[in-house]
PDB file of C-alpha atoms in Angstrom:
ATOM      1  CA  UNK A1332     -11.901  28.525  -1.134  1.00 64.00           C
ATOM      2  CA  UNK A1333     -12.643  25.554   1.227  1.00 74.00           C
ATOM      3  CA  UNK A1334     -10.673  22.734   0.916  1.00 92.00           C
ATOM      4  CA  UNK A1335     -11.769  19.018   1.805  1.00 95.00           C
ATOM      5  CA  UNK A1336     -14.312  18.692   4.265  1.00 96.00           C
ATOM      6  CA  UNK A1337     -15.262  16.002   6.621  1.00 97.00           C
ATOM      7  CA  UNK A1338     -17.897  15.228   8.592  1.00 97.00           C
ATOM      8  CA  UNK A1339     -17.749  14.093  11.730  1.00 97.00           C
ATOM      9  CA  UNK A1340     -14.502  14.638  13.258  1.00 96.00           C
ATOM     10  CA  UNK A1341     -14.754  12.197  15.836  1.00 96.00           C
ATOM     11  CA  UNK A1342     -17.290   9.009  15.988  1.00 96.00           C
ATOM     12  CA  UNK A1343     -17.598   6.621  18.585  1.00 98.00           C
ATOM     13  CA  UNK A1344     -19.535   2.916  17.660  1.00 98.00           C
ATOM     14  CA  UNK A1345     -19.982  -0.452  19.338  1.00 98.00           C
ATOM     15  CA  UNK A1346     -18.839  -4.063  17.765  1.00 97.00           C
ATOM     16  CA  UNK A1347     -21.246  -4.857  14.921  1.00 97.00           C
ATOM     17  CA  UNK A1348     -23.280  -1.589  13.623  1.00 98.00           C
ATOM     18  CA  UNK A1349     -22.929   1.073  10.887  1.00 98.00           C
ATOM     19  CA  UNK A1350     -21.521   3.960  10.538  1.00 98.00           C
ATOM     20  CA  UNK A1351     -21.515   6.759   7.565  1.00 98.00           C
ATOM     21  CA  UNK A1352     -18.490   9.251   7.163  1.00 98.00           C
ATOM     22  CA  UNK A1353     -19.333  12.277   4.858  1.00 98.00           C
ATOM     23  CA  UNK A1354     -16.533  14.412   2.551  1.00 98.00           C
ATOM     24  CA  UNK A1355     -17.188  17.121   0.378  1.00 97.00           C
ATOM     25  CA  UNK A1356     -14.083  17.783  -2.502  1.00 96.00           C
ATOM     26  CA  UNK A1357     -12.107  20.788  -2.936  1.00 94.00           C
ATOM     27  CA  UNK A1358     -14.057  23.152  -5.119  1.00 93.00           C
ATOM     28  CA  UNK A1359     -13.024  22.248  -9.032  1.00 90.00           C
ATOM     29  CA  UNK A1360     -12.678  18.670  -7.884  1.00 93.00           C
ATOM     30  CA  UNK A1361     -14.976  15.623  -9.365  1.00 93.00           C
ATOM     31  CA  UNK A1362     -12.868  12.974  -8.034  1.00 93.00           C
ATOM     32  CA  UNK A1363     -12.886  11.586  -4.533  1.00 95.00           C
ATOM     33  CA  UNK A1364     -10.519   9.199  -2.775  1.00 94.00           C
ATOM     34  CA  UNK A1365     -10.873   7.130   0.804  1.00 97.00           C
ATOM     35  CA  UNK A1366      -7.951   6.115   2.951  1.00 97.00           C
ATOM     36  CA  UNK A1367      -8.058   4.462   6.255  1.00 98.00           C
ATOM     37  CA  UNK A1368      -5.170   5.178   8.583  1.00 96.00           C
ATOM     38  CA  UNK A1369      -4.664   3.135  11.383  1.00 95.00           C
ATOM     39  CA  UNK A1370      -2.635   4.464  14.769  1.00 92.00           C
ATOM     40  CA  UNK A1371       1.745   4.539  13.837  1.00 91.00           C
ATOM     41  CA  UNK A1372       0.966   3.687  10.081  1.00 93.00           C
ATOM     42  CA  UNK A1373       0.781   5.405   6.632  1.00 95.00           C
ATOM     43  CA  UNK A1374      -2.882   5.659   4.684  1.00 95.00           C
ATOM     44  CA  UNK A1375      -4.228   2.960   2.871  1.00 96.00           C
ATOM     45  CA  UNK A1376      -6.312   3.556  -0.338  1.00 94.00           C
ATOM     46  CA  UNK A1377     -10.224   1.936   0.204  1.00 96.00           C
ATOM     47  CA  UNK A1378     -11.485   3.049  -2.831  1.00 94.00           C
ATOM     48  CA  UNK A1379     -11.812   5.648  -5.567  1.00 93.00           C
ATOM     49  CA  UNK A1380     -14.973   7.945  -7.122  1.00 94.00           C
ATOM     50  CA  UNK A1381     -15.350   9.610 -10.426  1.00 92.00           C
ATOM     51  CA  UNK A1382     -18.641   9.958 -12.425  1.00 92.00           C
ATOM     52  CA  UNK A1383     -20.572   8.732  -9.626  1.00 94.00           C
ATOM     53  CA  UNK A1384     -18.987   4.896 -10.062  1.00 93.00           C
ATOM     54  CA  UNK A1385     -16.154   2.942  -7.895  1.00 93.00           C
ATOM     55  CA  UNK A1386     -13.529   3.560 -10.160  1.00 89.00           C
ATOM     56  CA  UNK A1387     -10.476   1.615  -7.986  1.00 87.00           C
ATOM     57  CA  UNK A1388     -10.444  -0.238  -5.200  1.00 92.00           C
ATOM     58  CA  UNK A1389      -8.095  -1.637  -2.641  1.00 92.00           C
ATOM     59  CA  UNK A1390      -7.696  -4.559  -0.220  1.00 93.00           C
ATOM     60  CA  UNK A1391     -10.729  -3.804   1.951  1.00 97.00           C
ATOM     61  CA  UNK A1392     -13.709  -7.012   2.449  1.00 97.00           C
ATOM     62  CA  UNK A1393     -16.805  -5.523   0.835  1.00 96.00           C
ATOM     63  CA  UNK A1394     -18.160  -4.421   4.354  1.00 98.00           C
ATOM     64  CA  UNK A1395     -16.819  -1.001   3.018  1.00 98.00           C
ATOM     65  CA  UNK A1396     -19.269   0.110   0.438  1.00 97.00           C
ATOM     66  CA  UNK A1397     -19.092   3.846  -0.852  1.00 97.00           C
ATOM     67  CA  UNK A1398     -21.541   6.517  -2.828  1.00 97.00           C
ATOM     68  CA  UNK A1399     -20.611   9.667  -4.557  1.00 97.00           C
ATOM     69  CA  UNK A1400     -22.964  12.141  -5.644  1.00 97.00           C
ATOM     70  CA  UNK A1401     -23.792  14.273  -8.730  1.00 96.00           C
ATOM     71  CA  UNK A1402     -22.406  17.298  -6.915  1.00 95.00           C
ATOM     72  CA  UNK A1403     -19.111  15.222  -6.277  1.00 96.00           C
ATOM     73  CA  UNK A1404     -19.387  14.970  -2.380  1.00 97.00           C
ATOM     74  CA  UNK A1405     -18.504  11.237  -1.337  1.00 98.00           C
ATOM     75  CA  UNK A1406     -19.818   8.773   1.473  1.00 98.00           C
ATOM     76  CA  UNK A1407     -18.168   6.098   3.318  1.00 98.00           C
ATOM     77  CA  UNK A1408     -20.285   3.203   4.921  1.00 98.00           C
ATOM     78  CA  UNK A1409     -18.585   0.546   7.047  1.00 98.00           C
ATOM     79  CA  UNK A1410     -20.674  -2.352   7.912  1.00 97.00           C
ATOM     80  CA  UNK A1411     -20.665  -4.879  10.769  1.00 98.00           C
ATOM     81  CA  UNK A1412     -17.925  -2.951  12.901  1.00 98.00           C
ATOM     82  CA  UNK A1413     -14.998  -4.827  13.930  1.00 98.00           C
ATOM     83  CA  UNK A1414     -12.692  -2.951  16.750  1.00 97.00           C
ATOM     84  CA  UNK A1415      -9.753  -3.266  13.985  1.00 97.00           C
ATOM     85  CA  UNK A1416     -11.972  -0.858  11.967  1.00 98.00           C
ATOM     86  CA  UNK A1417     -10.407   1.945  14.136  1.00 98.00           C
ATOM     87  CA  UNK A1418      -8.596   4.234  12.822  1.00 97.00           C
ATOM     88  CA  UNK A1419      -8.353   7.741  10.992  1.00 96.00           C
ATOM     89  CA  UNK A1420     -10.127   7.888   7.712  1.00 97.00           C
ATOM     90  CA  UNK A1421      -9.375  10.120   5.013  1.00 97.00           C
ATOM     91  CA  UNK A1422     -10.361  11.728   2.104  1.00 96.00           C
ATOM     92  CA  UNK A1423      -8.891  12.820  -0.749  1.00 94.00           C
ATOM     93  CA  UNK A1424      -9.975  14.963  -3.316  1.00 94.00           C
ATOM     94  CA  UNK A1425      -8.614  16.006  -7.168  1.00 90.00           C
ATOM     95  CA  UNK A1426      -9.503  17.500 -10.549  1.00 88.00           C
ATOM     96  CA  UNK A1427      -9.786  14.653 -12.502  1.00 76.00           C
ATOM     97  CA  UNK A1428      -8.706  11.032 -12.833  1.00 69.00           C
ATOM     98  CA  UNK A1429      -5.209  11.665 -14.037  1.00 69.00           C
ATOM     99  CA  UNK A1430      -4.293  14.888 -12.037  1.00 72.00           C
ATOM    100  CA  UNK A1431      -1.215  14.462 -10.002  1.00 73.00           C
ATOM    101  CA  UNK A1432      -2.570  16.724  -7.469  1.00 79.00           C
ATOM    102  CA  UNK A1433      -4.206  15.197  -4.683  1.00 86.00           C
ATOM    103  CA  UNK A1434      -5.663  16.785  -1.377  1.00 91.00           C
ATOM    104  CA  UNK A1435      -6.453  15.510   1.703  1.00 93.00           C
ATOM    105  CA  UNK A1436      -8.787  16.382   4.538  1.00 94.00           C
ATOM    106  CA  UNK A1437      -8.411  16.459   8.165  1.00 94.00           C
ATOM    107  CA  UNK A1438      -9.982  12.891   8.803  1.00 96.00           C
ATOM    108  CA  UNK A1439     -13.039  11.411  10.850  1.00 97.00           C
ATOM    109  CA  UNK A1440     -11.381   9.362  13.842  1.00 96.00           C
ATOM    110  CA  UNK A1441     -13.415   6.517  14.270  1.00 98.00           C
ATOM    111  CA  UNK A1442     -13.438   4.560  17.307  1.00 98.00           C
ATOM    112  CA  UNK A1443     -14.887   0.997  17.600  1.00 98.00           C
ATOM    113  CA  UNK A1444     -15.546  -0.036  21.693  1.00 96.00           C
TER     114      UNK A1444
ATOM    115  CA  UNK B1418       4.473  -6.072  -5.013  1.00 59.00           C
ATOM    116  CA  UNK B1419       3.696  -2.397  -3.808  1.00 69.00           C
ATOM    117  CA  UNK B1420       5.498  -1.061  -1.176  1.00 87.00           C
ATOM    118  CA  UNK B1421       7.021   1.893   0.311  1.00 93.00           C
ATOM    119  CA  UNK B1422       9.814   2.515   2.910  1.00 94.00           C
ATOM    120  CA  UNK B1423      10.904   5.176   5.001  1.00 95.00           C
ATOM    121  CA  UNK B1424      13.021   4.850   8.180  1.00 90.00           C
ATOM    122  CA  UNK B1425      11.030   6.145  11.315  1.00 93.00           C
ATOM    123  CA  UNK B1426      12.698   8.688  13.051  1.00 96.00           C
ATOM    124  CA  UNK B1427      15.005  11.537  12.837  1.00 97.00           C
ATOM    125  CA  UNK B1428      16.004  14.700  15.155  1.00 97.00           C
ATOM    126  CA  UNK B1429      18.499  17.413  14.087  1.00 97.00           C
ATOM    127  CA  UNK B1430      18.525  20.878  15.879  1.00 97.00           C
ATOM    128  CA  UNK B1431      16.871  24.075  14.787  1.00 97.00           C
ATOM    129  CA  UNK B1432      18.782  25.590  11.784  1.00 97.00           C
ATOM    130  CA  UNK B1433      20.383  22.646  10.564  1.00 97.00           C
ATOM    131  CA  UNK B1434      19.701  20.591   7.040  1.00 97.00           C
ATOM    132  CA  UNK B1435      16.623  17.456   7.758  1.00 97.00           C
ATOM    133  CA  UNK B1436      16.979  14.543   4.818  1.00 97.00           C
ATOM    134  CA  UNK B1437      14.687  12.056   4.942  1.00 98.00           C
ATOM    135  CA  UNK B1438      15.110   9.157   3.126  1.00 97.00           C
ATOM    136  CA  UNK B1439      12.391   7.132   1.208  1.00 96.00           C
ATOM    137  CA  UNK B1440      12.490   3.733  -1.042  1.00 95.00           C
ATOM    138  CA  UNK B1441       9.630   2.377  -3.544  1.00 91.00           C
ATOM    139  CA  UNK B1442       9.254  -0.657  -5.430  1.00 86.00           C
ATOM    140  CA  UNK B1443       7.055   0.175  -8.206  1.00 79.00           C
ATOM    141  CA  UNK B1444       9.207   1.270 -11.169  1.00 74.00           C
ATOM    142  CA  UNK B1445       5.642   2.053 -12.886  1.00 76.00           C
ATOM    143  CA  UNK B1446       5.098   4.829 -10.527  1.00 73.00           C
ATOM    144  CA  UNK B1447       4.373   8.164 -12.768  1.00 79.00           C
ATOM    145  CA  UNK B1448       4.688  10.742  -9.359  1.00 87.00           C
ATOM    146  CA  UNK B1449       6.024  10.038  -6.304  1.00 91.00           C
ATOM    147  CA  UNK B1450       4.502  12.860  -2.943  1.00 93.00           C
ATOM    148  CA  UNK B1451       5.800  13.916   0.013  1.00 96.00           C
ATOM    149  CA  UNK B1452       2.715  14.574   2.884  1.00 96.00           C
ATOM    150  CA  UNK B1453       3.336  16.152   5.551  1.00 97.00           C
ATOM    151  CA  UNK B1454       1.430  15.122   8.915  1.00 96.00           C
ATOM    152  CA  UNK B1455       1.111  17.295  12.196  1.00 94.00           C
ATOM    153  CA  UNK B1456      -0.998  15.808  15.391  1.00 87.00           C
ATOM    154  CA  UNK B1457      -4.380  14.982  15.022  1.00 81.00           C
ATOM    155  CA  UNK B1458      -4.751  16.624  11.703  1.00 84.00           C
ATOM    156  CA  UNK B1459      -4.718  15.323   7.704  1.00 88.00           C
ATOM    157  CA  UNK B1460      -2.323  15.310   5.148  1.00 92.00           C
ATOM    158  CA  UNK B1461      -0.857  18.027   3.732  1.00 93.00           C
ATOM    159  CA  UNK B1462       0.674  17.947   0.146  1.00 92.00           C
ATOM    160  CA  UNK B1463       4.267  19.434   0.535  1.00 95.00           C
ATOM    161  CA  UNK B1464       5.727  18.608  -2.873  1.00 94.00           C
ATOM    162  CA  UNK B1465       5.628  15.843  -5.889  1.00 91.00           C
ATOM    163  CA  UNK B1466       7.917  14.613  -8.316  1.00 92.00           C
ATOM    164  CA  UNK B1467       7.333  13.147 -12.018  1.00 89.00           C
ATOM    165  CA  UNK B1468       8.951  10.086 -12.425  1.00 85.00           C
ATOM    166  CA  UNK B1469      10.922  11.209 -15.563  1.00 87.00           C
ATOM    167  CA  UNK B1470      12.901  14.314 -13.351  1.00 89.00           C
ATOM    168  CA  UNK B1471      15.816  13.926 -11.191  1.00 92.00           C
ATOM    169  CA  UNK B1472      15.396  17.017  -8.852  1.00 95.00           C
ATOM    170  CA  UNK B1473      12.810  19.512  -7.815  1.00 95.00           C
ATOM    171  CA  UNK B1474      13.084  22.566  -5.796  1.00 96.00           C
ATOM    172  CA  UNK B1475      10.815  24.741  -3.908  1.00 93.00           C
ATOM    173  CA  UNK B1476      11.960  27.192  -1.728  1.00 95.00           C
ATOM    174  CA  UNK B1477      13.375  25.177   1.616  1.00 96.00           C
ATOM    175  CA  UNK B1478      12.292  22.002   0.022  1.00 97.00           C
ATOM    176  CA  UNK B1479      14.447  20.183  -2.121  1.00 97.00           C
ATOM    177  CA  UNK B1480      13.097  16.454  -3.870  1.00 97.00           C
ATOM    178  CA  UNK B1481      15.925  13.991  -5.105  1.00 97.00           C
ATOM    179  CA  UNK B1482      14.361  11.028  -7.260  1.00 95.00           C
ATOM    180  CA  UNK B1483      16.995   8.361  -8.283  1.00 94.00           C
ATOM    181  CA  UNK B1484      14.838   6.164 -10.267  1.00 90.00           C
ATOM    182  CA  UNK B1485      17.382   3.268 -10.924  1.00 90.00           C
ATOM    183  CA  UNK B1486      17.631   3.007  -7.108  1.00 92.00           C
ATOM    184  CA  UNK B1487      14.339   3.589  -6.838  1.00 91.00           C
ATOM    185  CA  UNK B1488      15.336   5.717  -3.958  1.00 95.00           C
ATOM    186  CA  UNK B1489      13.477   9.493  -3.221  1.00 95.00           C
ATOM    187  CA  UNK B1490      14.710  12.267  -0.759  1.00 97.00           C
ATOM    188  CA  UNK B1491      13.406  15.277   0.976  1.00 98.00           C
ATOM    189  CA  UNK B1492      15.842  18.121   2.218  1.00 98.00           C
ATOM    190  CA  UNK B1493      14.287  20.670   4.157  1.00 98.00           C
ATOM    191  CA  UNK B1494      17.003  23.559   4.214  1.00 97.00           C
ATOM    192  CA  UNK B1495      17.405  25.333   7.904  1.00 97.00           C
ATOM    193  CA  UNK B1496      14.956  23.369   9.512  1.00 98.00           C
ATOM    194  CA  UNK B1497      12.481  24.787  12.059  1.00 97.00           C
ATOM    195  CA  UNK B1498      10.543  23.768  15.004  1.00 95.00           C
ATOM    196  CA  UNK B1499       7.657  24.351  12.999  1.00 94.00           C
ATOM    197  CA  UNK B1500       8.458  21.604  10.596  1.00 97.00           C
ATOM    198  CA  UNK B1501       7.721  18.821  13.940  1.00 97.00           C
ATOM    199  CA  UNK B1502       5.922  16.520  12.055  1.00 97.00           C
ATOM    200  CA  UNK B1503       5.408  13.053  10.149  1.00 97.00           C
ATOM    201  CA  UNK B1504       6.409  13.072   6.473  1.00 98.00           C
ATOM    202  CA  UNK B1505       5.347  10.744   3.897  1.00 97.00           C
ATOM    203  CA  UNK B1506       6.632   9.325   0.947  1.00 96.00           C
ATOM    204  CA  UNK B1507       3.796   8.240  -1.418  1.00 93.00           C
ATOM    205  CA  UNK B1508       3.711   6.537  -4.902  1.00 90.00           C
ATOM    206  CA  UNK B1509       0.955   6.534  -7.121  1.00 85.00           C
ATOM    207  CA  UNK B1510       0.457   2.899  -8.543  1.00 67.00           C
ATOM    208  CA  UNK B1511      -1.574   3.664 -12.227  1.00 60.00           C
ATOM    209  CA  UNK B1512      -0.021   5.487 -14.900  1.00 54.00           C
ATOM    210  CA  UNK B1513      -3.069   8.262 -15.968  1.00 53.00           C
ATOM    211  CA  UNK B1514      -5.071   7.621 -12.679  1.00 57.00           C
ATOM    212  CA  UNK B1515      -3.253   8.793  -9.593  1.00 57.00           C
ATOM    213  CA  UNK B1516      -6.028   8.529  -6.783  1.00 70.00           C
ATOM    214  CA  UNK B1517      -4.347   5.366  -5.629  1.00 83.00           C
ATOM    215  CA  UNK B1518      -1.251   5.927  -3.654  1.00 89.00           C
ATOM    216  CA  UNK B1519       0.599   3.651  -1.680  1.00 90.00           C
ATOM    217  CA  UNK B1520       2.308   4.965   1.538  1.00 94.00           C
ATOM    218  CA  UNK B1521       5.102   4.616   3.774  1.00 95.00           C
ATOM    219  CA  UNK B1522       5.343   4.355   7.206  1.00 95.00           C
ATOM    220  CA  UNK B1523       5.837   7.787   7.915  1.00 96.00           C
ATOM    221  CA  UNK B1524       9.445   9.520   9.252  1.00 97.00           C
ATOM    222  CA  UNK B1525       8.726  11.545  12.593  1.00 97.00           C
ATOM    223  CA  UNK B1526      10.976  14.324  12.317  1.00 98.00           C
ATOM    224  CA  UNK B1527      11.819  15.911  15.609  1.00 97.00           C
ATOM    225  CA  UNK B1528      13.153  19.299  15.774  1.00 97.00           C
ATOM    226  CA  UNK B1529      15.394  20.914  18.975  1.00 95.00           C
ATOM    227  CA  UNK B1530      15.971  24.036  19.792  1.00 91.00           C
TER     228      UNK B1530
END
């Protein structure tokens, strides 16, 4: 049974363009977290996904824009880079809304030059 | 507001008892995590709490949750080099809909031989 996946692992970008970060859930899961953890400091929630729709969102500027898909697997999108956007970004995966189980993947380490 | 905090640091030497302290501010909280972090890797889920328990054990693990203090614990029982890592306290923030958790800081636990 895989657990969370990400894809990449590692991504480097300049100042100023795009970049796309890819999870796929735990098998069983429909719901879909993203955290952004920056270097010495604990994860901060971006945003939530459940029936395809932002369901939750944190204290992130709307250059962070997310999709989920009808087969649950999520997508990040940053927009206009900043080199404060690096950091480890995670994803989080669980079996519905209210389940106090949530699982993590290894990350994407994003780095902004 | 939300917020978590856990002191940084602690070493103890193989074999003994690690307790690492954690305090939240949210007395809405319904669980409250511990993560446990090695190097360049995710989170993994070590243990949760409901809010309405005092203490939960599992195997070297034990969670304290003094919810007029607002104050959490982790003992890990004989301690071992393997258990080198960052831990993290979390809080979920939504009664019903846990994919939002706020984080601490992160404890580095350092283990000697």
């Amino acid at each position: 049974d895989a657990g969370v996946t990400q894809s990449p692992t590692h991504l480097i970008k300049t100042r100023g363009q795009q970049v796309t970060l890819r999870c796929s859930p735990k098998s069983g899961h429909d719901t879909v977290s993203w955290y952004q953890q920056a270097l010495g400091q604990g994860p901060q929630f971006i945003f939530q996904y459940y029936e395809e729709e932002e369901r939750q969102r944190g204290n992130f500027p709307d250059r962070f824009s997310g999709h989920q898909f009808p087969n649950y697997s999520s997508e990040l999108n940053v927009n206009a880079l900043l080199l404060g956007d690096s950091a480890l970004y995670l994803c989080a995966s669980s079996p519905g809304q209210g389940s106090e189980k949530l699982f993590f993947g290894s990350g994407t380490q994003l780095s902004v030059l | 507001g939300e917020d978590v905090e856990q002191s940084l640091f602690l070493s103890v030497r193989e074999g003994d008892s690690s307790v690492i302290n954690c305090t939240y501010t949210d007395s809405s909280s319904t669980y409250l995590y511990w993560y446990k972090q090695e190097p360049g890797a995710g989170l993994q889920l070590l243990t949760y709490i409901f809010s309405n328990m005092d203490m939960k054990q599992d195997q070297r693990l034990t969670v304290l949750l003094n919810k007029k203090d607002k104050h959490l614990s982790l003992r890990i029982a004989d301690t071992q080099t393997g258990d080198s890592a960052i831990y993290f306290c979390a809080e979920s923030s939504h009664s019903g809909n846990t994919g939002k958790l706020i984080f601490g800081q992160g404890t580095t636990l350092q283990v000697k031989p």
